[in-house]
Structure formats: C-alpha cells, structure tokens
Amino acid sequence: MLIRFSYLSLFFSLGILFFSRALTFLFEMMPAGTASKLFTPISLVFYLISLFIIINKVKYKSNLKSLLKSSLFPLLICLVAFISSFFSMYAGQSLIASSALAGTFLFAAALVVCNDEEALVKVVVTPLLWALSVSILFAIFIPSIGIDDGSNDPAHLGLWQGIFGFKNNLGRTAVFTMLFMLFSHFKGYKYKWFVWLIPIVCLLMSKSTTPLICFFVVLSSIYILNFYKRITVAARLISIPVIISLGFIGFSIITFIITDVFDKDLTGSGRSEMWNIVLNNIDYKLFGYGFGGVFWGENQPAEFTIGRLYYHLGHAHNGMIDALIDMGYVGLLTYPIVILIPYFTSIKRLFLGDLTYTLPLVVLTFLTFYSISGSSFLKQNNLLFLFYCVAIIYPAWRRINERCISYR
C-alpha cells in the first residue's frame, strides 16, 4: 500500500520509524555518549514540528476545544507525569522524560488532525512494513546486526532483532503493524495475504511471547464482540459456557506454544519473582520516584533497594508496578482509569455500529494484556504511548468534528 507523497506524510512516516526504534543499530555503532546527544535533538525536532502542525491545523477555538476534549486521558497522563517529577529526587531527569512524553503526545495529535482514516492507516502501516521487511533481510544477510548474538543476554542468542536493536522491539512493532492492518480490514481496506507474512515472520522469529499472546487475545476479543452483536440477549447468556470452554482451549494451546515451543513460563521466565522483590522493597509514595524510569539504573534507587540483579532492566515488566514506581499511588490509580474507561466506551460505540472504535478496541486490548508481563505503555518516545494516544484521540476527534473539520 503506497502513500501519496507529501511533506506531511514523509514527516509522519519518519516519525513512526523513529519512535519504533527502527535503525537502532546506527545509534549503537556510534561512540559512547554520542547516540543520546543525537537522539535528543532529533526528538525535539519532531515535537516542535508537531506543535507547529497542530497550531496551523487547529485554528479555531471550537476545534481546539474538541481536540482537548478528545485528548483528555493522554493529557491526564502527561499531567501526572509532570507532577511526579516535582516530587522526585531526580527532578531534572524526570522533567526531561515528562516533556518527552508530552512531545510524543504532540506527534500523535498532529498525526490524527492531519489524516483521515485511510491516510492514517497508510502512514502508519507502510513505514512499519518497510522496516519489518528490511529486518528480515538483515536477519538473513547481515546476521551480525539482524540477529541477537547473546552478548547482553545468552537466552536471546539467535533471536531476530532486525533493525530494531532488541527482539522485543521487533516483536511488538510487528504486532502493532498487524493491529492497524486489522483495523484497516474491518473498515474495508484489504491487504494481500502475503503482506501479512511480513509481520508474522518477524513476530515468530523474535520469539517475543508477550506480544504474541496479546495478539491472540485481540483476535479473540474482536470475533467474540462481533459474535455478540449478532445474537439476542438470551443467546448471549447461553453462549457464555461455550465461550469459556473455547477460551480454556485457546489458553491451553497458547500455554503449549510458550512452554514447549518457546521454552518459557507464562510470566516471561520468572518475572513474577521480580515483581515480589520489587513490591517488597520499594518505598510507597504518593507520586512515586518520578516519571521516566529514574528508579532504574546504576547508582539509582533500584540498585540499592532490589540489588544489582534487576536495576539494569529499566522497568518491572508489569505496567501497574511500573506506574506505582514512577508515579506512586496516583499513577497506580490513573493507569487502569485511562485504559478501562475508553475501552468500555469503545465496546459501547461498536455495539452502536461505529467501526471507527475498532482501533481503540484492538490497541487498548493489546496494551491491557501487554501490561501484565510486558511493560507499561506510559513511556516517552515510544510506540506504546504514541499509538495509545492515536487510538484514544482519533475516534473521539472524528466524531466531535465530523461535520466541521475538513480532512486531507
């Protein structure tokens, strides 16, 4: 699927690649410290251009009000992140991360206000498909870059990482690509069968089990919801045991794939042990240690509270625990609110026939289950938060403005 060329589509395509961590190996090949110095100004360019685009696109007070209304949950997340920074021992580092989170939101908002439904899918899927295709080529022909050599983690030896620098980045990028392709499918824009093979191959060869499980859950959720829409209330009640049985069978199959094929446990090779250690040792604060992962790292609180075994990971592999660490009790309360309220709103709108809400359904379902043993979606410069914002803003923005906004 091709994008009709424009400077805006080029900008958004490059931004999608940047936030997906594509071409990570180029940063890794730079001298120590150079990558971070280069990454920051590139990020800032995307933030500032996004702000400029929003200012030019949202010229009227009513339109600005509509954008703010549709962005309520992302703005709430950014607000809590900023507040947590002021209560942090590492305020400077946390404020920078919070600003980057707000910048990621700006890019997502600009992406939404500039694209109609078809263009939005194209500008997201096309660059990701290219990146995944290049990842396959690197894994086959340049394995020194495309395949993990096990230097950081022997368990990752031989797993595909493509041009994303890490197998989990490749795996979840493949899943996000398929989620937008699913949304496109249900909206009537079809992809050839062989196009689906690109993300599927990348996902399987990365052996990133958490995104794989979440993708199966998303598929099941869509078909169950579509099934429920077509039957009577009495039939829905009768079908509950059947769905539970099918769910049990599906769970058993997934368990077999993870434990026997991928040789892992369902939490991701002992992550539940880490959760217990973290929860038993952290200080429980109203606003946490500060947004942006300031808890983790050498000479940071993690090293002194839970030991050198985990401090280098960067997150707890559980969204709720991450929110508790970064933003305290307020973050722990905010996390389910900003997922579950729009999630049930999406289900309600889908039952009313608004297929635009398929996008938040698939994205929020993925993020909910990915949070269990993956990581929090509250991350700056990251596809997780970027696509959360897009999924939340787009349907509401379109519904609010469908009569007064002119789309490209």
Tab-separated table of C-alpha atoms in Angstrom:
chain	number	residue	atom	x	y	z
A	1	MET	CA	0.000	0.000	0.000
A	2	LEU	CA	1.575	3.292	-1.092
A	3	ILE	CA	1.306	6.729	0.447
A	4	ARG	CA	0.592	9.629	-1.884
A	5	PHE	CA	3.714	11.722	-1.416
A	6	SER	CA	3.540	14.907	0.611
A	7	TYR	CA	5.876	16.523	3.078
A	8	LEU	CA	3.428	15.722	5.865
A	9	SER	CA	3.266	12.029	5.006
A	10	LEU	CA	7.067	11.938	4.833
A	11	PHE	CA	7.332	13.633	8.213
A	12	PHE	CA	4.890	11.234	9.853
A	13	SER	CA	6.476	8.178	8.244
A	14	LEU	CA	9.916	9.185	9.512
A	15	GLY	CA	8.423	9.860	12.936
A	16	ILE	CA	6.794	6.436	13.075
A	17	LEU	CA	10.133	4.828	12.219
A	18	PHE	CA	11.947	6.935	14.804
A	19	PHE	CA	9.548	6.177	17.644
A	20	SER	CA	9.506	2.477	16.713
A	21	ARG	CA	13.289	2.348	17.325
A	22	ALA	CA	13.948	1.335	13.723
A	23	LEU	CA	17.593	1.660	12.631
A	24	THR	CA	18.668	1.376	16.261
A	25	PHE	CA	21.880	-0.273	15.151
A	26	LEU	CA	23.040	3.057	13.674
A	27	PHE	CA	22.894	4.639	17.133
A	28	GLU	CA	24.602	1.630	18.689
A	29	MET	CA	27.538	1.938	16.290
A	30	MET	CA	28.282	5.486	17.448
A	31	PRO	CA	30.890	6.303	20.110
A	32	ALA	CA	29.707	6.156	23.734
A	33	GLY	CA	27.511	9.117	24.632
A	34	THR	CA	27.065	10.289	21.043
A	35	ALA	CA	23.791	8.432	20.494
A	36	SER	CA	21.963	10.143	23.358
A	37	LYS	CA	23.262	13.563	22.276
A	38	LEU	CA	21.916	12.937	18.786
A	39	PHE	CA	18.655	11.307	19.889
A	40	THR	CA	17.547	14.317	21.964
A	41	PRO	CA	17.673	16.985	19.230
A	42	ILE	CA	16.012	14.624	16.727
A	43	SER	CA	13.188	14.072	19.223
A	44	LEU	CA	12.890	17.803	19.786
A	45	VAL	CA	12.540	18.414	16.047
A	46	PHE	CA	9.597	16.019	15.883
A	47	TYR	CA	7.960	17.686	18.913
A	48	LEU	CA	8.315	21.233	17.589
A	49	ILE	CA	7.151	20.426	14.069
A	50	SER	CA	4.170	18.548	15.524
A	51	LEU	CA	3.260	21.574	17.648
A	52	PHE	CA	3.556	23.830	14.596
A	53	ILE	CA	1.289	21.493	12.597
A	54	ILE	CA	-1.328	21.437	15.361
A	55	ILE	CA	-1.317	25.234	15.643
A	56	ASN	CA	-1.840	25.558	11.898
A	57	LYS	CA	-4.485	22.851	11.661
A	58	VAL	CA	-6.471	23.766	14.746
A	59	LYS	CA	-7.090	27.437	14.027
A	60	TYR	CA	-10.444	27.903	15.716
A	61	LYS	CA	-11.269	27.891	19.392
A	62	SER	CA	-14.033	25.329	18.882
A	63	ASN	CA	-11.598	22.983	17.144
A	64	LEU	CA	-9.042	23.404	19.923
A	65	LYS	CA	-11.745	22.633	22.467
A	66	SER	CA	-12.644	19.490	20.526
A	67	LEU	CA	-9.004	18.371	20.408
A	68	LEU	CA	-8.549	18.919	24.139
A	69	LYS	CA	-11.789	17.083	24.887
A	70	SER	CA	-10.775	14.080	22.791
A	71	SER	CA	-7.285	14.125	24.369
A	72	LEU	CA	-8.475	14.097	27.985
A	73	PHE	CA	-6.822	10.805	29.003
A	74	PRO	CA	-3.426	11.393	27.338
A	75	LEU	CA	-3.351	14.868	28.875
A	76	LEU	CA	-4.161	13.396	32.295
A	77	ILE	CA	-1.219	11.004	31.932
A	78	CYS	CA	1.129	13.843	30.981
A	79	LEU	CA	-0.099	15.926	33.925
A	80	VAL	CA	0.517	13.139	36.457
A	81	ALA	CA	3.961	12.526	34.937
A	82	PHE	CA	4.910	16.198	35.326
A	83	ILE	CA	3.620	16.358	38.892
A	84	SER	CA	5.596	13.242	39.834
A	85	SER	CA	8.749	14.973	38.595
A	86	PHE	CA	8.448	17.714	41.196
A	87	PHE	CA	8.325	15.132	43.991
A	88	SER	CA	11.297	13.176	42.672
A	89	MET	CA	14.873	13.129	43.957
A	90	TYR	CA	15.809	13.141	40.266
A	91	ALA	CA	13.589	16.067	39.239
A	92	GLY	CA	15.693	17.195	36.284
A	93	GLN	CA	15.853	13.761	34.677
A	94	SER	CA	12.177	13.149	35.333
A	95	LEU	CA	11.120	16.535	33.923
A	96	ILE	CA	13.013	15.819	30.711
A	97	ALA	CA	11.280	12.451	30.414
A	98	SER	CA	7.878	14.040	31.151
A	99	SER	CA	8.494	16.675	28.489
A	100	ALA	CA	9.377	13.899	26.039
A	101	LEU	CA	6.102	12.160	26.952
A	102	ALA	CA	4.215	15.373	26.164
A	103	GLY	CA	6.188	15.653	22.917
A	104	THR	CA	5.169	12.117	21.963
A	105	PHE	CA	1.564	13.129	22.588
A	106	LEU	CA	2.012	16.165	20.314
A	107	PHE	CA	3.254	13.941	17.485
A	108	ALA	CA	0.258	11.628	17.936
A	109	ALA	CA	-2.159	14.566	17.984
A	110	ALA	CA	-0.617	16.031	14.818
A	111	LEU	CA	-0.863	12.603	13.168
A	112	VAL	CA	-4.575	12.480	13.973
A	113	VAL	CA	-5.568	16.009	12.939
A	114	CYS	CA	-3.779	15.741	9.587
A	115	ASN	CA	-5.070	12.382	8.365
A	116	ASP	CA	-8.385	10.817	7.549
A	117	GLU	CA	-8.977	7.171	8.310
A	118	GLU	CA	-7.397	5.655	5.200
A	119	ALA	CA	-4.409	8.018	5.244
A	120	LEU	CA	-3.822	7.350	8.939
A	121	VAL	CA	-3.570	3.603	8.371
A	122	LYS	CA	-1.310	4.064	5.348
A	123	VAL	CA	1.074	6.444	7.049
A	124	VAL	CA	1.443	4.036	9.984
A	125	VAL	CA	1.475	0.650	8.279
A	126	THR	CA	3.594	1.433	5.226
A	127	PRO	CA	6.795	2.560	7.021
A	128	LEU	CA	6.456	-0.228	9.576
A	129	LEU	CA	6.088	-2.838	6.829
A	130	TRP	CA	9.206	-1.481	5.147
A	131	ALA	CA	11.106	-1.587	8.452
A	132	LEU	CA	9.981	-5.163	9.112
A	133	SER	CA	10.913	-6.196	5.565
A	134	VAL	CA	14.380	-4.710	5.973
A	135	SER	CA	14.637	-6.522	9.324
A	136	ILE	CA	14.045	-9.846	7.567
A	137	LEU	CA	16.768	-9.028	5.036
A	138	PHE	CA	19.184	-8.083	7.823
A	139	ALA	CA	18.433	-11.272	9.745
A	140	ILE	CA	19.142	-13.364	6.637
A	141	PHE	CA	22.016	-11.494	5.021
A	142	ILE	CA	23.562	-9.387	7.828
A	143	PRO	CA	23.005	-11.553	10.938
A	144	SER	CA	25.662	-9.647	12.904
A	145	ILE	CA	23.080	-6.851	13.125
A	146	GLY	CA	19.768	-8.585	12.490
A	147	ILE	CA	20.200	-11.468	14.957
A	148	ASP	CA	20.978	-11.186	18.674
A	149	ASP	CA	24.458	-12.516	19.460
A	150	GLY	CA	23.591	-13.179	23.103
A	151	SER	CA	26.188	-10.735	24.416
A	152	ASN	CA	23.684	-8.978	26.684
A	153	ASP	CA	21.517	-11.988	27.460
A	154	PRO	CA	22.582	-15.539	26.497
A	155	ALA	CA	18.905	-16.543	26.402
A	156	HIS	CA	18.417	-14.206	23.414
A	157	LEU	CA	21.143	-15.844	21.318
A	158	GLY	CA	19.899	-16.478	17.784
A	159	LEU	CA	16.652	-14.492	18.135
A	160	TRP	CA	15.785	-11.990	15.428
A	161	GLN	CA	16.019	-8.302	16.293
A	162	GLY	CA	16.222	-6.874	12.772
A	163	ILE	CA	16.982	-3.172	12.633
A	164	PHE	CA	15.285	-2.553	15.988
A	165	GLY	CA	18.221	-3.478	18.225
A	166	PHE	CA	16.197	-5.744	20.512
A	167	LYS	CA	13.926	-8.704	19.875
A	168	ASN	CA	11.048	-7.279	21.944
A	169	ASN	CA	11.067	-4.065	19.894
A	170	LEU	CA	10.812	-6.149	16.728
A	171	GLY	CA	8.039	-8.319	18.176
A	172	ARG	CA	5.757	-5.570	19.393
A	173	THR	CA	6.329	-3.481	16.237
A	174	ALA	CA	5.160	-6.497	14.225
A	175	VAL	CA	2.049	-6.755	16.389
A	176	PHE	CA	1.229	-3.039	16.144
A	177	THR	CA	1.551	-3.327	12.366
A	178	MET	CA	-0.974	-6.173	12.375
A	179	LEU	CA	-3.310	-4.271	14.711
A	180	PHE	CA	-3.551	-1.369	12.282
A	181	MET	CA	-3.941	-3.847	9.422
A	182	LEU	CA	-6.800	-5.471	11.358
A	183	PHE	CA	-8.446	-2.089	11.791
A	184	SER	CA	-7.979	-1.480	8.074
A	185	HIS	CA	-9.522	-4.887	7.311
A	186	PHE	CA	-12.654	-4.211	9.354
A	187	LYS	CA	-13.005	-0.781	7.758
A	188	GLY	CA	-12.914	-2.304	4.283
A	189	TYR	CA	-9.301	-1.652	3.218
A	190	LYS	CA	-7.813	-5.052	2.371
A	191	TYR	CA	-4.215	-6.305	2.371
A	192	LYS	CA	-2.939	-9.202	0.262
A	193	TRP	CA	-2.279	-12.410	2.203
A	194	PHE	CA	1.468	-12.281	1.600
A	195	VAL	CA	1.698	-8.837	3.206
A	196	TRP	CA	0.560	-10.401	6.481
A	197	LEU	CA	3.507	-12.807	6.313
A	198	ILE	CA	5.998	-9.966	6.899
A	199	PRO	CA	4.935	-9.095	10.486
A	200	ILE	CA	4.027	-12.713	11.265
A	201	VAL	CA	7.522	-13.956	10.355
A	202	CYS	CA	9.144	-11.161	12.385
A	203	LEU	CA	6.966	-11.898	15.406
A	204	LEU	CA	7.611	-15.633	15.360
A	205	MET	CA	11.351	-15.355	14.740
A	206	SER	CA	11.781	-12.787	17.517
A	207	LYS	CA	10.116	-15.302	19.871
A	208	SER	CA	8.666	-12.366	21.772
A	209	THR	CA	5.965	-14.278	23.601
A	210	THR	CA	4.101	-11.483	25.380
A	211	PRO	CA	3.123	-9.638	22.159
A	212	LEU	CA	2.205	-12.996	20.609
A	213	ILE	CA	-0.171	-13.828	23.465
A	214	CYS	CA	-1.665	-10.345	23.344
A	215	PHE	CA	-2.278	-10.589	19.608
A	216	PHE	CA	-4.226	-13.832	20.073
A	217	VAL	CA	-6.264	-12.140	22.805
A	218	VAL	CA	-7.011	-9.193	20.494
A	219	LEU	CA	-8.172	-11.513	17.711
A	220	SER	CA	-10.385	-13.444	20.123
A	221	SER	CA	-11.866	-10.223	21.512
A	222	ILE	CA	-12.803	-8.933	18.074
A	223	TYR	CA	-14.556	-12.110	16.979
A	224	ILE	CA	-16.330	-12.568	20.310
A	225	LEU	CA	-17.597	-8.980	20.161
A	226	ASN	CA	-18.769	-9.371	16.570
A	227	PHE	CA	-20.490	-12.622	17.531
A	228	TYR	CA	-22.268	-10.970	20.464
A	229	LYS	CA	-23.515	-8.118	18.276
A	230	ARG	CA	-25.357	-10.556	16.035
A	231	ILE	CA	-27.259	-12.626	18.613
A	232	THR	CA	-30.102	-11.983	21.034
A	233	VAL	CA	-29.695	-11.348	24.742
A	234	ALA	CA	-30.911	-14.874	25.563
A	235	ALA	CA	-28.425	-16.379	23.112
A	236	ARG	CA	-25.637	-14.336	24.697
A	237	LEU	CA	-26.356	-15.886	28.082
A	238	ILE	CA	-26.495	-19.400	26.611
A	239	SER	CA	-23.223	-18.851	24.741
A	240	ILE	CA	-21.213	-17.933	27.851
A	241	PRO	CA	-20.237	-21.572	28.718
A	242	VAL	CA	-19.212	-22.162	25.094
A	243	ILE	CA	-17.004	-19.061	25.075
A	244	ILE	CA	-15.445	-20.047	28.405
A	245	SER	CA	-14.694	-23.511	27.017
A	246	LEU	CA	-13.175	-22.061	23.856
A	247	GLY	CA	-11.153	-19.647	25.977
A	248	PHE	CA	-9.826	-22.528	28.047
A	249	ILE	CA	-8.861	-24.443	24.909
A	250	GLY	CA	-7.185	-21.366	23.444
A	251	PHE	CA	-5.305	-20.733	26.680
A	252	SER	CA	-4.105	-24.333	26.692
A	253	ILE	CA	-2.825	-24.011	23.133
A	254	ILE	CA	-1.018	-20.751	23.930
A	255	THR	CA	0.443	-22.338	27.066
A	256	PHE	CA	1.757	-25.247	24.993
A	257	ILE	CA	3.341	-22.884	22.456
A	258	ILE	CA	5.036	-20.792	25.151
A	259	THR	CA	6.201	-23.572	27.459
A	260	ASP	CA	7.025	-26.329	24.960
A	261	VAL	CA	7.894	-24.428	21.782
A	262	PHE	CA	9.450	-21.255	23.211
A	263	ASP	CA	10.586	-22.874	26.491
A	264	LYS	CA	9.310	-20.056	28.729
A	265	ASP	CA	6.787	-19.604	31.505
A	266	LEU	CA	3.649	-17.527	31.106
A	267	THR	CA	5.043	-14.552	33.024
A	268	GLY	CA	8.167	-14.351	30.883
A	269	SER	CA	10.801	-16.541	32.520
A	270	GLY	CA	10.455	-15.762	36.192
A	271	ARG	CA	9.102	-12.215	36.144
A	272	SER	CA	6.699	-12.914	38.999
A	273	GLU	CA	9.743	-13.404	41.231
A	274	MET	CA	10.966	-9.948	40.258
A	275	TRP	CA	7.540	-8.429	40.968
A	276	ASN	CA	7.630	-9.803	44.515
A	277	ILE	CA	11.139	-8.471	45.125
A	278	VAL	CA	10.226	-5.013	43.807
A	279	LEU	CA	6.959	-4.761	45.744
A	280	ASN	CA	8.635	-5.889	48.976
A	281	ASN	CA	11.458	-3.354	48.765
A	282	ILE	CA	10.223	-0.117	47.185
A	283	ASP	CA	9.078	2.904	49.162
A	284	TYR	CA	5.368	3.512	48.627
A	285	LYS	CA	4.919	7.168	47.750
A	286	LEU	CA	2.025	9.351	46.637
A	287	PHE	CA	3.786	10.345	43.385
A	288	GLY	CA	6.454	7.656	43.215
A	289	TYR	CA	10.130	8.061	42.413
A	290	GLY	CA	9.439	10.271	39.396
A	291	PHE	CA	8.303	9.531	35.859
A	292	GLY	CA	10.786	8.391	33.242
A	293	GLY	CA	12.487	5.368	34.741
A	294	VAL	CA	14.591	7.346	37.217
A	295	PHE	CA	14.160	4.472	39.681
A	296	TRP	CA	16.230	2.211	37.437
A	297	GLY	CA	19.905	2.361	36.525
A	298	GLU	CA	23.310	2.294	38.116
A	299	ASN	CA	23.510	4.277	41.382
A	300	GLN	CA	19.737	4.833	41.222
A	301	PRO	CA	17.180	3.620	43.827
A	302	ALA	CA	16.742	0.214	42.179
A	303	GLU	CA	20.363	-0.735	42.725
A	304	PHE	CA	20.129	-0.015	46.435
A	305	THR	CA	16.626	-1.376	47.091
A	306	ILE	CA	16.361	-4.514	44.935
A	307	GLY	CA	20.034	-5.117	44.140
A	308	ARG	CA	22.166	-5.283	41.015
A	309	LEU	CA	20.167	-8.237	39.713
A	310	TYR	CA	17.396	-6.065	38.270
A	311	TYR	CA	18.466	-2.425	38.214
A	312	HIS	CA	19.685	-2.577	34.598
A	313	LEU	CA	16.339	-3.777	33.202
A	314	GLY	CA	14.728	-0.356	33.025
A	315	HIS	CA	11.248	-1.491	34.029
A	316	ALA	CA	9.475	-4.099	36.138
A	317	HIS	CA	7.836	-5.976	33.245
A	318	ASN	CA	4.419	-5.092	34.650
A	319	GLY	CA	2.519	-1.928	33.784
A	320	MET	CA	0.823	-1.449	37.142
A	321	ILE	CA	4.068	-1.914	39.075
A	322	ASP	CA	5.838	0.469	36.711
A	323	ALA	CA	3.126	3.064	37.279
A	324	LEU	CA	3.407	2.564	41.060
A	325	ILE	CA	7.188	3.035	40.942
A	326	ASP	CA	7.210	6.014	38.584
A	327	MET	CA	4.082	7.883	39.740
A	328	GLY	CA	3.137	6.331	43.065
A	329	TYR	CA	-0.385	5.741	44.264
A	330	VAL	CA	-1.679	8.422	41.877
A	331	GLY	CA	-0.113	6.609	38.930
A	332	LEU	CA	-1.455	3.277	40.170
A	333	LEU	CA	-4.975	4.756	40.223
A	334	THR	CA	-4.560	6.565	36.903
A	335	TYR	CA	-3.289	3.546	34.967
A	336	PRO	CA	-6.486	1.432	34.927
A	337	ILE	CA	-8.687	4.522	34.539
A	338	VAL	CA	-7.034	5.692	31.320
A	339	ILE	CA	-7.329	2.198	29.820
A	340	LEU	CA	-10.639	0.813	31.069
A	341	ILE	CA	-12.900	3.856	30.599
A	342	PRO	CA	-12.026	4.333	26.892
A	343	TYR	CA	-12.017	0.549	26.468
A	344	PHE	CA	-15.636	0.155	27.591
A	345	THR	CA	-16.564	3.296	25.653
A	346	SER	CA	-15.177	1.610	22.545
A	347	ILE	CA	-17.266	-1.506	23.150
A	348	LYS	CA	-20.378	0.631	23.626
A	349	ARG	CA	-19.745	2.567	20.403
A	350	LEU	CA	-19.038	-0.614	18.460
A	351	PHE	CA	-22.352	-2.074	19.570
A	352	LEU	CA	-23.926	1.099	18.153
A	353	GLY	CA	-22.253	0.374	14.823
A	354	ASP	CA	-19.351	2.859	14.858
A	355	LEU	CA	-16.491	0.772	13.420
A	356	THR	CA	-14.018	3.624	13.943
A	357	TYR	CA	-13.845	2.459	17.546
A	358	THR	CA	-12.291	-0.816	16.382
A	359	LEU	CA	-8.946	0.990	16.572
A	360	PRO	CA	-9.073	1.797	20.308
A	361	LEU	CA	-10.527	-1.660	20.973
A	362	VAL	CA	-7.597	-3.525	19.412
A	363	VAL	CA	-4.917	-1.158	20.749
A	364	LEU	CA	-6.301	-0.980	24.293
A	365	THR	CA	-6.850	-4.750	24.436
A	366	PHE	CA	-3.242	-5.252	23.430
A	367	LEU	CA	-1.914	-2.692	25.926
A	368	THR	CA	-4.026	-4.104	28.762
A	369	PHE	CA	-2.669	-7.617	28.395
A	370	TYR	CA	0.813	-6.456	27.418
A	371	SER	CA	0.940	-4.634	30.751
A	372	ILE	CA	0.673	-7.908	32.646
A	373	SER	CA	4.138	-9.249	31.861
A	374	GLY	CA	5.429	-6.770	29.295
A	375	SER	CA	5.838	-3.168	30.324
A	376	SER	CA	3.890	-0.001	30.949
A	377	PHE	CA	2.616	1.899	27.927
A	378	LEU	CA	3.457	5.128	29.782
A	379	LYS	CA	6.775	5.659	28.012
A	380	GLN	CA	8.221	8.642	26.204
A	381	ASN	CA	9.413	8.378	22.592
A	382	ASN	CA	7.770	5.008	22.271
A	383	LEU	CA	5.201	3.350	20.018
A	384	LEU	CA	3.244	2.123	23.042
A	385	PHE	CA	2.243	5.598	24.205
A	386	LEU	CA	2.147	7.009	20.668
A	387	PHE	CA	-0.435	4.509	19.472
A	388	TYR	CA	-2.338	4.755	22.749
A	389	CYS	CA	-2.765	8.475	22.052
A	390	VAL	CA	-3.751	7.879	18.424
A	391	ALA	CA	-6.287	5.216	19.431
A	392	ILE	CA	-7.839	7.477	22.068
A	393	ILE	CA	-7.844	10.746	20.141
A	394	TYR	CA	-8.860	9.679	16.642
A	395	PRO	CA	-12.379	8.244	17.096
A	396	ALA	CA	-13.428	10.959	19.535
A	397	TRP	CA	-11.858	13.721	17.426
A	398	ARG	CA	-13.562	12.446	14.304
A	399	ARG	CA	-16.942	12.056	15.968
A	400	ILE	CA	-16.784	15.512	17.549
A	401	ASN	CA	-15.595	17.206	14.356
A	402	GLU	CA	-17.151	15.113	11.590
A	403	ARG	CA	-19.345	17.999	10.471
A	404	CYS	CA	-16.929	20.896	10.836
A	405	ILE	CA	-13.401	19.586	10.211
A	406	SER	CA	-12.084	19.155	6.681
A	407	TYR	CA	-9.755	16.201	6.423
A	408	ARG	CA	-6.897	15.883	3.962
